[in-house]
Amino acid sequence: MFQPVPVFVGLRYSLAREHSFFVSFITWVSLFGVALGVAALITVLSVMNGLESELRTRLLSLTAHASLNAGGAAIADWPARLQQLQGSPGLVGAAPFLDTDAMLSRPPSMSGAIVRGIDPTLEGRVSSIADAMREGKLSDLEPGSNRIVLGRMLAYQLQVGVGDQVTVMIPGNSASAGGATDAIVPRLQDFQVAGIFEVGLQEHDSVLALVNLQDAESFRGLDGPTGIRLKFYDVLQAPELARAAAARLKPGLRVRDWTQDNEAYFRAIRIEKTMMGLILMLIVAVAVFNIVATLVMVVNDKRTDIAILRTLGLSPRGVIAVFMTQGVLIGWIGAALGVAMGVGLACNVDVIVPFLEQTLGFHFMDPDVYYISGLPSEVHAGDVVRIGMAALILTFVATVYPALQAARTQPAEALRYE
């Protein structure tokens, strides 16, 4: 017999085979219930982490990590500002841009859009639009060429292709004879479609159009871009790094980062992850209740043994330790199995999902409906640790009540009729 004695007795009870069939069955159900709940929770949260990362990548493929803007006014000295930004901590690149709300038309179709003026030679520093081109090249946007690149869905709505003409209309002010601005007269400009891109996100593909920065400035009547976009090595630190970069410039530019531009998306994902976590944790909770029921039945079955141990000198704390050892062993083995299964499933989602789709004959995410047709998975060590610790704590708490009931057993009462 090894020490301490309560742990030895608890392990003997856990490994003993003389339990009734029902008690043994509930014990195994409890163990596999904990394992199933932990595995499901790790797998689902890993898939949601992957979807969040995929969504963030697609959102930032064209919007960069942060931007500096002058509130709609032109930044005439933007080349000097780019020079000043060089050497900022974590900065990958910077590029100018000019966004304009516009209406694009090709009779009989018409659609609202954001026309963005870019410098094709600098755009690669802050976005991956060149990799998203499906037709044409970004370098075709030459100064003075009046060419435009459309998102795939926007081109579909306008029913145009490469080589077609589209009319871009933006609001403009008309001055009266006295010099006062009293009317809004639209400005019209014809552009030739030079290319079509597809990022795989409706917010970009259906509303964004790209033109050369000089063409956009001429169209708007400005002498420079209205903002500078920034890209950093670490997207999660972009808000702090963007403010540090802005501090290198003279005051006048406002900082806006990707967490502000896409706040609604990521708040929704956080809420979904929280709710899914709570729902799936109920599986673990049910298994924990089974552990309580198992220990209560074991305590009732072992009343005579408890009384004998008490008469041999085992203290009430020792009795508590005996049954807590038994419950903790069941719960912790289940949690360990669940972590192993969950990590294994999460790391092989890209293999398991196609196999299930082929076997069952349907798609989890139909490519005709969803932009993201696969189920990406991203295992975070912090999530695994938190889930494992939560399962361990719940199973430990589940042993308290049965163990206290066992400690209240009176030896005289238990042995009266023996």
Short mmCIF file of C-alpha atoms in Angstrom, two decimals, residues 13-418:
data_model
loop_
_atom_site.label_atom_id
_atom_site.label_comp_id
_atom_site.label_asym_id
_atom_site.label_seq_id
_atom_site.Cartn_x
_atom_site.Cartn_y
_atom_site.Cartn_z
CA TYR A 13 -12.54 1.89 -5.74
CA SER A 14 -12.12 3.44 -9.20
CA LEU A 15 -10.45 0.34 -10.66
CA ALA A 16 -12.56 -2.24 -8.82
CA ARG A 17 -14.82 -4.48 -10.92
CA GLU A 18 -17.34 -5.45 -8.27
CA HIS A 19 -19.56 -2.40 -8.93
CA SER A 20 -23.04 -3.08 -10.22
CA PHE A 21 -23.55 -2.97 -13.97
CA PHE A 22 -25.54 0.26 -13.69
CA VAL A 23 -22.85 2.03 -11.68
CA SER A 24 -20.14 0.89 -14.09
CA PHE A 25 -22.25 1.98 -17.06
CA ILE A 26 -22.84 5.45 -15.62
CA THR A 27 -19.13 5.75 -14.85
CA TRP A 28 -18.17 5.08 -18.47
CA VAL A 29 -20.92 7.36 -19.75
CA SER A 30 -19.60 10.14 -17.51
CA LEU A 31 -16.03 9.64 -18.70
CA PHE A 32 -16.92 9.65 -22.39
CA GLY A 33 -19.38 12.50 -21.88
CA VAL A 34 -16.61 14.73 -20.54
CA ALA A 35 -14.32 13.64 -23.38
CA LEU A 36 -17.00 14.30 -26.03
CA GLY A 37 -17.85 17.73 -24.65
CA VAL A 38 -14.23 18.86 -24.44
CA ALA A 39 -13.43 17.51 -27.92
CA ALA A 40 -16.49 19.17 -29.48
CA LEU A 41 -15.71 22.47 -27.78
CA ILE A 42 -12.08 22.52 -28.94
CA THR A 43 -13.02 21.53 -32.51
CA VAL A 44 -15.84 24.06 -32.90
CA LEU A 45 -13.86 26.95 -31.42
CA SER A 46 -10.87 26.08 -33.63
CA VAL A 47 -13.10 26.16 -36.72
CA MET A 48 -14.56 29.50 -35.63
CA ASN A 49 -11.02 30.81 -35.07
CA GLY A 50 -10.19 29.72 -38.61
CA LEU A 51 -13.26 31.41 -40.03
CA GLU A 52 -12.44 34.60 -38.11
CA SER A 53 -8.87 34.56 -39.42
CA GLU A 54 -10.07 33.90 -42.99
CA LEU A 55 -12.61 36.72 -42.76
CA ARG A 56 -9.99 39.09 -41.35
CA THR A 57 -7.56 38.20 -44.15
CA ARG A 58 -10.16 38.84 -46.84
CA LEU A 59 -11.40 42.05 -45.27
CA LEU A 60 -7.86 43.40 -45.00
CA SER A 61 -6.79 42.28 -48.46
CA LEU A 62 -7.96 45.64 -49.85
CA THR A 63 -8.45 47.88 -46.83
CA ALA A 64 -4.97 47.67 -45.24
CA HIS A 65 -4.48 47.65 -41.47
CA ALA A 66 -4.91 51.36 -40.75
CA SER A 67 -5.31 54.68 -42.52
CA LEU A 68 -4.39 58.31 -42.00
CA ASN A 69 -6.83 60.82 -43.50
CA ALA A 70 -7.38 64.55 -43.54
CA GLY A 71 -11.16 64.50 -43.25
CA GLY A 72 -11.81 64.69 -47.01
CA ALA A 73 -9.18 67.32 -47.77
CA ALA A 74 -6.27 66.63 -50.10
CA ILE A 75 -2.82 65.75 -48.75
CA ALA A 76 -0.67 67.63 -51.25
CA ASP A 77 2.65 66.68 -49.62
CA TRP A 78 1.92 62.96 -49.39
CA PRO A 79 5.32 61.86 -50.86
CA ALA A 80 7.07 63.67 -48.01
CA ARG A 81 4.70 62.03 -45.52
CA LEU A 82 5.57 58.60 -46.86
CA GLN A 83 9.25 59.40 -46.38
CA GLN A 84 8.60 60.41 -42.77
CA LEU A 85 6.72 57.17 -42.11
CA GLN A 86 9.68 55.03 -43.14
CA GLY A 87 11.23 53.35 -40.13
CA SER A 88 8.04 53.32 -38.06
CA PRO A 89 7.97 50.26 -35.75
CA GLY A 90 6.33 47.27 -37.42
CA LEU A 91 5.47 49.15 -40.62
CA VAL A 92 5.53 47.09 -43.84
CA GLY A 93 4.46 49.78 -46.26
CA ALA A 94 2.32 52.84 -46.92
CA ALA A 95 0.42 54.00 -49.99
CA PRO A 96 -1.91 56.92 -50.86
CA PHE A 97 -5.59 56.52 -51.72
CA LEU A 98 -8.62 58.61 -52.60
CA ASP A 99 -12.10 57.17 -51.98
CA THR A 100 -15.19 58.61 -53.65
CA ASP A 101 -18.81 57.52 -53.38
CA ALA A 102 -20.10 57.22 -56.91
CA MET A 103 -22.77 55.81 -59.18
CA LEU A 104 -21.64 53.56 -62.02
CA SER A 105 -23.87 53.02 -65.02
CA ARG A 106 -23.91 51.02 -68.21
CA PRO A 107 -27.43 51.23 -69.67
CA PRO A 108 -29.70 49.68 -68.67
CA SER A 109 -27.81 48.77 -65.44
CA MET A 110 -26.74 51.08 -62.63
CA SER A 111 -25.06 50.44 -59.29
CA GLY A 112 -23.60 52.38 -56.38
CA ALA A 113 -19.89 51.93 -55.71
CA ILE A 114 -16.81 53.25 -53.98
CA VAL A 115 -14.29 54.45 -56.56
CA ARG A 116 -10.82 54.28 -55.07
CA GLY A 117 -7.90 56.09 -56.60
CA ILE A 118 -4.62 54.21 -56.07
CA ASP A 119 -1.02 54.33 -57.21
CA PRO A 120 -0.49 50.93 -58.89
CA THR A 121 3.25 51.02 -58.17
CA LEU A 122 2.71 51.51 -54.42
CA GLU A 123 -0.51 49.56 -53.88
CA GLY A 124 1.32 46.26 -53.45
CA ARG A 125 2.82 47.58 -50.22
CA VAL A 126 -0.54 47.66 -48.44
CA SER A 127 -2.89 45.22 -50.22
CA SER A 128 -2.93 41.99 -52.20
CA ILE A 129 -5.22 43.24 -54.94
CA ALA A 130 -2.71 42.26 -57.65
CA ASP A 131 -3.09 38.61 -56.58
CA ALA A 132 -6.89 38.89 -56.73
CA MET A 133 -7.02 40.00 -60.40
CA ARG A 134 -9.08 37.59 -62.49
CA GLU A 135 -8.86 39.55 -65.73
CA GLY A 136 -6.41 42.26 -66.73
CA LYS A 137 -3.53 43.66 -64.68
CA LEU A 138 -3.34 46.34 -62.03
CA SER A 139 -0.50 48.01 -63.97
CA ASP A 140 -3.01 48.80 -66.75
CA LEU A 141 -4.24 51.70 -64.60
CA GLU A 142 -1.91 54.23 -66.19
CA PRO A 143 -2.19 57.98 -65.46
CA GLY A 144 -4.56 59.74 -67.85
CA SER A 145 -5.85 56.48 -69.36
CA ASN A 146 -9.28 56.72 -67.69
CA ARG A 147 -9.28 53.00 -67.02
CA ILE A 148 -11.09 51.26 -64.19
CA VAL A 149 -10.89 47.86 -62.45
CA LEU A 150 -14.14 46.45 -61.07
CA GLY A 151 -15.02 43.83 -58.49
CA ARG A 152 -16.48 40.66 -59.99
CA MET A 153 -19.95 41.13 -58.51
CA LEU A 154 -20.00 44.80 -59.48
CA ALA A 155 -19.07 43.92 -63.06
CA TYR A 156 -21.82 41.28 -63.04
CA GLN A 157 -24.40 43.81 -61.81
CA LEU A 158 -23.40 46.26 -64.55
CA GLN A 159 -23.17 43.45 -67.12
CA VAL A 160 -19.77 44.62 -68.36
CA GLY A 161 -16.47 42.98 -69.16
CA VAL A 162 -12.92 44.00 -69.99
CA GLY A 163 -12.94 46.58 -72.78
CA ASP A 164 -16.45 47.91 -72.08
CA GLN A 165 -17.19 51.51 -71.12
CA VAL A 166 -18.85 52.55 -67.86
CA THR A 167 -19.97 56.00 -66.80
CA VAL A 168 -18.96 57.18 -63.33
CA MET A 169 -21.10 59.87 -61.72
CA ILE A 170 -20.13 61.76 -58.56
CA PRO A 171 -21.75 64.81 -56.93
CA GLY A 172 -20.21 68.21 -57.63
CA ASN A 173 -20.94 71.78 -56.62
CA SER A 174 -22.03 74.53 -59.00
CA ALA A 175 -21.29 78.13 -58.10
CA SER A 176 -23.77 80.92 -58.83
CA ALA A 177 -22.88 84.27 -60.34
CA GLY A 178 -22.25 85.73 -56.89
CA GLY A 179 -19.76 83.01 -56.07
CA ALA A 180 -21.99 81.15 -53.64
CA THR A 181 -22.53 77.45 -53.98
CA ASP A 182 -26.25 76.89 -54.40
CA ALA A 183 -26.66 73.69 -56.41
CA ILE A 184 -25.28 70.21 -56.76
CA VAL A 185 -24.45 69.25 -60.31
CA PRO A 186 -23.18 65.71 -60.93
CA ARG A 187 -19.84 65.15 -62.62
CA LEU A 188 -19.71 62.47 -65.29
CA GLN A 189 -16.70 60.65 -66.65
CA ASP A 190 -16.42 57.62 -68.93
CA PHE A 191 -13.93 54.90 -67.95
CA GLN A 192 -12.86 51.79 -69.81
CA VAL A 193 -12.93 48.51 -67.88
CA ALA A 194 -9.32 47.31 -67.75
CA GLY A 195 -9.68 44.41 -65.35
CA ILE A 196 -11.84 42.46 -62.89
CA PHE A 197 -10.79 41.30 -59.42
CA GLU A 198 -12.33 38.86 -56.95
CA VAL A 199 -11.38 38.87 -53.28
CA GLY A 200 -14.10 36.45 -52.19
CA LEU A 201 -15.95 38.92 -49.98
CA GLN A 202 -19.14 40.60 -51.10
CA GLU A 203 -18.32 43.86 -49.33
CA HIS A 204 -15.40 44.31 -51.73
CA ASP A 205 -16.43 42.46 -54.86
CA SER A 206 -19.81 44.17 -55.18
CA VAL A 207 -19.00 47.80 -54.32
CA LEU A 208 -15.34 48.57 -55.03
CA ALA A 209 -13.83 50.01 -58.21
CA LEU A 210 -10.20 51.06 -58.69
CA VAL A 211 -8.78 53.84 -60.86
CA ASN A 212 -5.40 55.52 -61.10
CA LEU A 213 -4.79 58.07 -58.35
CA GLN A 214 -4.11 60.92 -60.80
CA ASP A 215 -7.34 60.18 -62.69
CA ALA A 216 -9.25 60.22 -59.39
CA GLU A 217 -7.66 63.53 -58.37
CA SER A 218 -8.52 65.09 -61.73
CA PHE A 219 -12.09 63.79 -61.54
CA ARG A 220 -12.57 65.12 -58.00
CA GLY A 221 -10.71 68.39 -58.65
CA LEU A 222 -8.17 67.76 -55.89
CA ASP A 223 -4.41 68.17 -55.87
CA GLY A 224 -3.61 65.03 -53.87
CA PRO A 225 -5.03 61.91 -52.17
CA THR A 226 -7.32 62.18 -49.17
CA GLY A 227 -5.52 59.55 -47.10
CA ILE A 228 -2.60 57.19 -46.62
CA ARG A 229 -3.08 53.50 -45.92
CA LEU A 230 -0.68 51.56 -43.69
CA LYS A 231 0.21 47.90 -43.39
CA PHE A 232 2.02 46.32 -40.43
CA TYR A 233 3.73 43.02 -39.76
CA ASP A 234 1.34 42.17 -36.91
CA VAL A 235 -2.29 42.94 -37.73
CA LEU A 236 -3.36 42.49 -34.09
CA GLN A 237 -1.00 45.27 -32.98
CA ALA A 238 -1.99 47.56 -35.86
CA PRO A 239 -4.11 49.97 -33.72
CA GLU A 240 -1.19 50.82 -31.40
CA LEU A 241 1.41 50.83 -34.17
CA ALA A 242 -0.73 53.11 -36.36
CA ARG A 243 -0.93 55.72 -33.62
CA ALA A 244 2.82 55.50 -33.10
CA ALA A 245 3.34 56.02 -36.85
CA ALA A 246 0.97 59.01 -36.91
CA ALA A 247 2.96 60.61 -34.10
CA ARG A 248 5.94 60.91 -36.50
CA LEU A 249 3.93 63.27 -38.73
CA LYS A 250 2.79 66.80 -38.10
CA PRO A 251 -0.73 67.08 -36.61
CA GLY A 252 -3.77 67.17 -38.86
CA LEU A 253 -4.28 63.55 -39.88
CA ARG A 254 -6.81 61.31 -38.19
CA VAL A 255 -6.00 57.65 -37.48
CA ARG A 256 -8.47 54.87 -38.18
CA ASP A 257 -7.64 51.15 -37.93
CA TRP A 258 -9.25 47.93 -39.14
CA THR A 259 -10.88 47.17 -35.79
CA GLN A 260 -12.97 50.33 -36.18
CA ASP A 261 -13.82 49.77 -39.84
CA ASN A 262 -14.95 46.16 -39.28
CA GLU A 263 -16.06 46.31 -35.66
CA ALA A 264 -19.54 44.85 -36.32
CA TYR A 265 -18.15 41.73 -38.02
CA PHE A 266 -15.75 40.78 -35.27
CA ARG A 267 -18.17 41.65 -32.47
CA ALA A 268 -20.66 39.24 -34.05
CA ILE A 269 -18.00 36.51 -34.24
CA ARG A 270 -17.03 37.03 -30.59
CA ILE A 271 -20.68 36.73 -29.54
CA GLU A 272 -21.10 33.57 -31.63
CA LYS A 273 -17.97 32.02 -30.13
CA THR A 274 -19.15 32.83 -26.61
CA MET A 275 -22.61 31.36 -27.17
CA MET A 276 -21.24 28.24 -28.88
CA GLY A 277 -18.84 27.77 -25.99
CA LEU A 278 -21.65 28.00 -23.44
CA ILE A 279 -23.90 25.64 -25.40
CA LEU A 280 -21.21 23.00 -25.90
CA MET A 281 -20.10 23.29 -22.28
CA LEU A 282 -23.56 21.94 -21.39
CA ILE A 283 -22.35 18.56 -22.73
CA VAL A 284 -19.60 18.64 -20.12
CA ALA A 285 -22.12 19.77 -17.50
CA VAL A 286 -24.36 16.76 -18.21
CA ALA A 287 -21.36 14.45 -17.86
CA VAL A 288 -20.48 16.18 -14.58
CA PHE A 289 -24.00 15.49 -13.25
CA ASN A 290 -23.45 11.84 -14.17
CA ILE A 291 -20.26 11.87 -12.10
CA VAL A 292 -22.26 13.18 -9.14
CA ALA A 293 -24.86 10.43 -9.59
CA THR A 294 -22.13 7.79 -9.90
CA LEU A 295 -20.41 8.86 -6.70
CA VAL A 296 -23.68 9.09 -4.78
CA MET A 297 -24.47 5.48 -5.72
CA VAL A 298 -20.93 4.38 -4.84
CA VAL A 299 -21.20 6.09 -1.44
CA ASN A 300 -24.48 4.28 -0.71
CA ASP A 301 -22.92 1.00 -1.85
CA LYS A 302 -19.79 1.48 0.26
CA ARG A 303 -21.37 2.59 3.54
CA THR A 304 -20.08 -0.49 5.33
CA ASP A 305 -16.57 -0.01 3.95
CA ILE A 306 -16.63 3.63 5.02
CA ALA A 307 -17.66 2.64 8.54
CA ILE A 308 -14.85 0.08 8.78
CA LEU A 309 -12.29 2.64 7.55
CA ARG A 310 -13.54 5.11 10.15
CA THR A 311 -13.20 2.53 12.96
CA LEU A 312 -9.63 1.85 11.75
CA GLY A 313 -8.79 5.50 12.28
CA LEU A 314 -9.46 7.17 8.92
CA SER A 315 -10.58 10.75 9.52
CA PRO A 316 -13.59 12.42 7.83
CA ARG A 317 -11.13 14.36 5.66
CA GLY A 318 -9.62 11.07 4.61
CA VAL A 319 -13.07 9.78 3.59
CA ILE A 320 -13.63 12.95 1.56
CA ALA A 321 -10.28 12.43 -0.16
CA VAL A 322 -11.19 8.84 -1.05
CA PHE A 323 -14.29 9.75 -3.05
CA MET A 324 -12.85 12.96 -4.46
CA THR A 325 -9.98 10.86 -5.82
CA GLN A 326 -12.45 8.55 -7.55
CA GLY A 327 -14.46 11.40 -9.11
CA VAL A 328 -11.43 13.41 -10.12
CA LEU A 329 -9.88 10.37 -11.78
CA ILE A 330 -12.99 9.84 -13.93
CA GLY A 331 -13.26 13.51 -14.86
CA TRP A 332 -9.61 14.13 -15.53
CA ILE A 333 -9.17 11.04 -17.70
CA GLY A 334 -12.21 12.21 -19.68
CA ALA A 335 -10.79 15.72 -19.99
CA ALA A 336 -7.41 14.38 -21.15
CA LEU A 337 -9.07 12.16 -23.76
CA GLY A 338 -11.23 15.09 -24.88
CA VAL A 339 -8.23 17.39 -25.32
CA ALA A 340 -6.39 14.74 -27.33
CA MET A 341 -9.40 14.05 -29.56
CA GLY A 342 -10.28 17.73 -29.94
CA VAL A 343 -6.78 18.79 -30.96
CA GLY A 344 -6.54 15.82 -33.32
CA LEU A 345 -9.85 16.66 -35.00
CA ALA A 346 -9.12 20.40 -35.18
CA CYS A 347 -5.72 19.83 -36.78
CA ASN A 348 -7.21 17.51 -39.42
CA VAL A 349 -10.44 19.32 -40.33
CA ASP A 350 -9.13 19.86 -43.87
CA VAL A 351 -8.91 16.07 -44.27
CA ILE A 352 -11.98 14.95 -42.30
CA VAL A 353 -14.49 17.39 -43.82
CA PRO A 354 -13.80 16.49 -47.49
CA PHE A 355 -14.01 12.80 -46.55
CA LEU A 356 -17.39 13.30 -44.86
CA GLU A 357 -18.65 15.41 -47.78
CA GLN A 358 -17.66 12.72 -50.24
CA THR A 359 -19.10 9.93 -48.09
CA LEU A 360 -22.39 11.65 -47.24
CA GLY A 361 -22.81 13.35 -50.60
CA PHE A 362 -23.35 16.96 -49.51
CA HIS A 363 -21.35 20.11 -48.79
CA PHE A 364 -21.14 21.66 -45.34
CA MET A 365 -20.62 25.03 -47.02
CA ASP A 366 -21.92 24.99 -50.58
CA PRO A 367 -19.52 26.93 -52.87
CA ASP A 368 -22.53 28.16 -54.85
CA VAL A 369 -23.79 29.93 -51.72
CA TYR A 370 -20.76 30.78 -49.58
CA TYR A 371 -17.56 32.61 -50.49
CA ILE A 372 -15.68 30.43 -48.01
CA SER A 373 -16.41 26.92 -49.25
CA GLY A 374 -14.07 25.08 -46.87
CA LEU A 375 -13.87 24.87 -43.10
CA PRO A 376 -10.59 26.44 -41.99
CA SER A 377 -9.31 25.51 -38.54
CA GLU A 378 -6.90 27.37 -36.28
CA VAL A 379 -6.03 25.81 -32.92
CA HIS A 380 -5.18 28.35 -30.23
CA ALA A 381 -3.23 27.00 -27.27
CA GLY A 382 -5.01 29.44 -24.97
CA ASP A 383 -8.42 28.03 -25.93
CA VAL A 384 -7.25 24.45 -25.35
CA VAL A 385 -5.85 25.32 -21.92
CA ARG A 386 -8.99 27.23 -20.87
CA ILE A 387 -11.32 24.43 -22.01
CA GLY A 388 -9.22 21.77 -20.31
CA MET A 389 -9.02 23.76 -17.07
CA ALA A 390 -12.78 24.42 -17.12
CA ALA A 391 -13.47 20.69 -17.48
CA LEU A 392 -11.04 19.85 -14.66
CA ILE A 393 -12.58 22.42 -12.34
CA LEU A 394 -16.16 21.28 -13.07
CA THR A 395 -15.31 17.63 -12.45
CA PHE A 396 -13.50 18.54 -9.23
CA VAL A 397 -16.50 20.53 -7.97
CA ALA A 398 -18.78 17.61 -8.85
CA THR A 399 -17.03 15.40 -6.29
CA VAL A 400 -17.59 17.72 -3.33
CA TYR A 401 -21.21 16.85 -2.46
CA PRO A 402 -20.89 13.01 -2.63
CA ALA A 403 -17.60 13.16 -0.70
CA LEU A 404 -19.20 15.25 2.07
CA GLN A 405 -22.10 12.82 2.26
CA ALA A 406 -19.62 9.97 2.66
CA ALA A 407 -17.78 11.81 5.43
CA ARG A 408 -21.06 12.18 7.41
CA THR A 409 -21.51 8.41 7.57
CA GLN A 410 -21.74 7.27 11.22
CA PRO A 411 -19.87 3.96 11.79
CA ALA A 412 -22.35 2.78 14.44
CA GLU A 413 -25.37 3.34 12.20
CA ALA A 414 -23.73 1.76 9.16
CA LEU A 415 -22.64 -1.39 11.09
CA ARG A 416 -25.75 -1.80 13.24
CA TYR A 417 -27.25 -4.60 11.16
CA GLU A 418 -23.97 -6.14 9.89
#
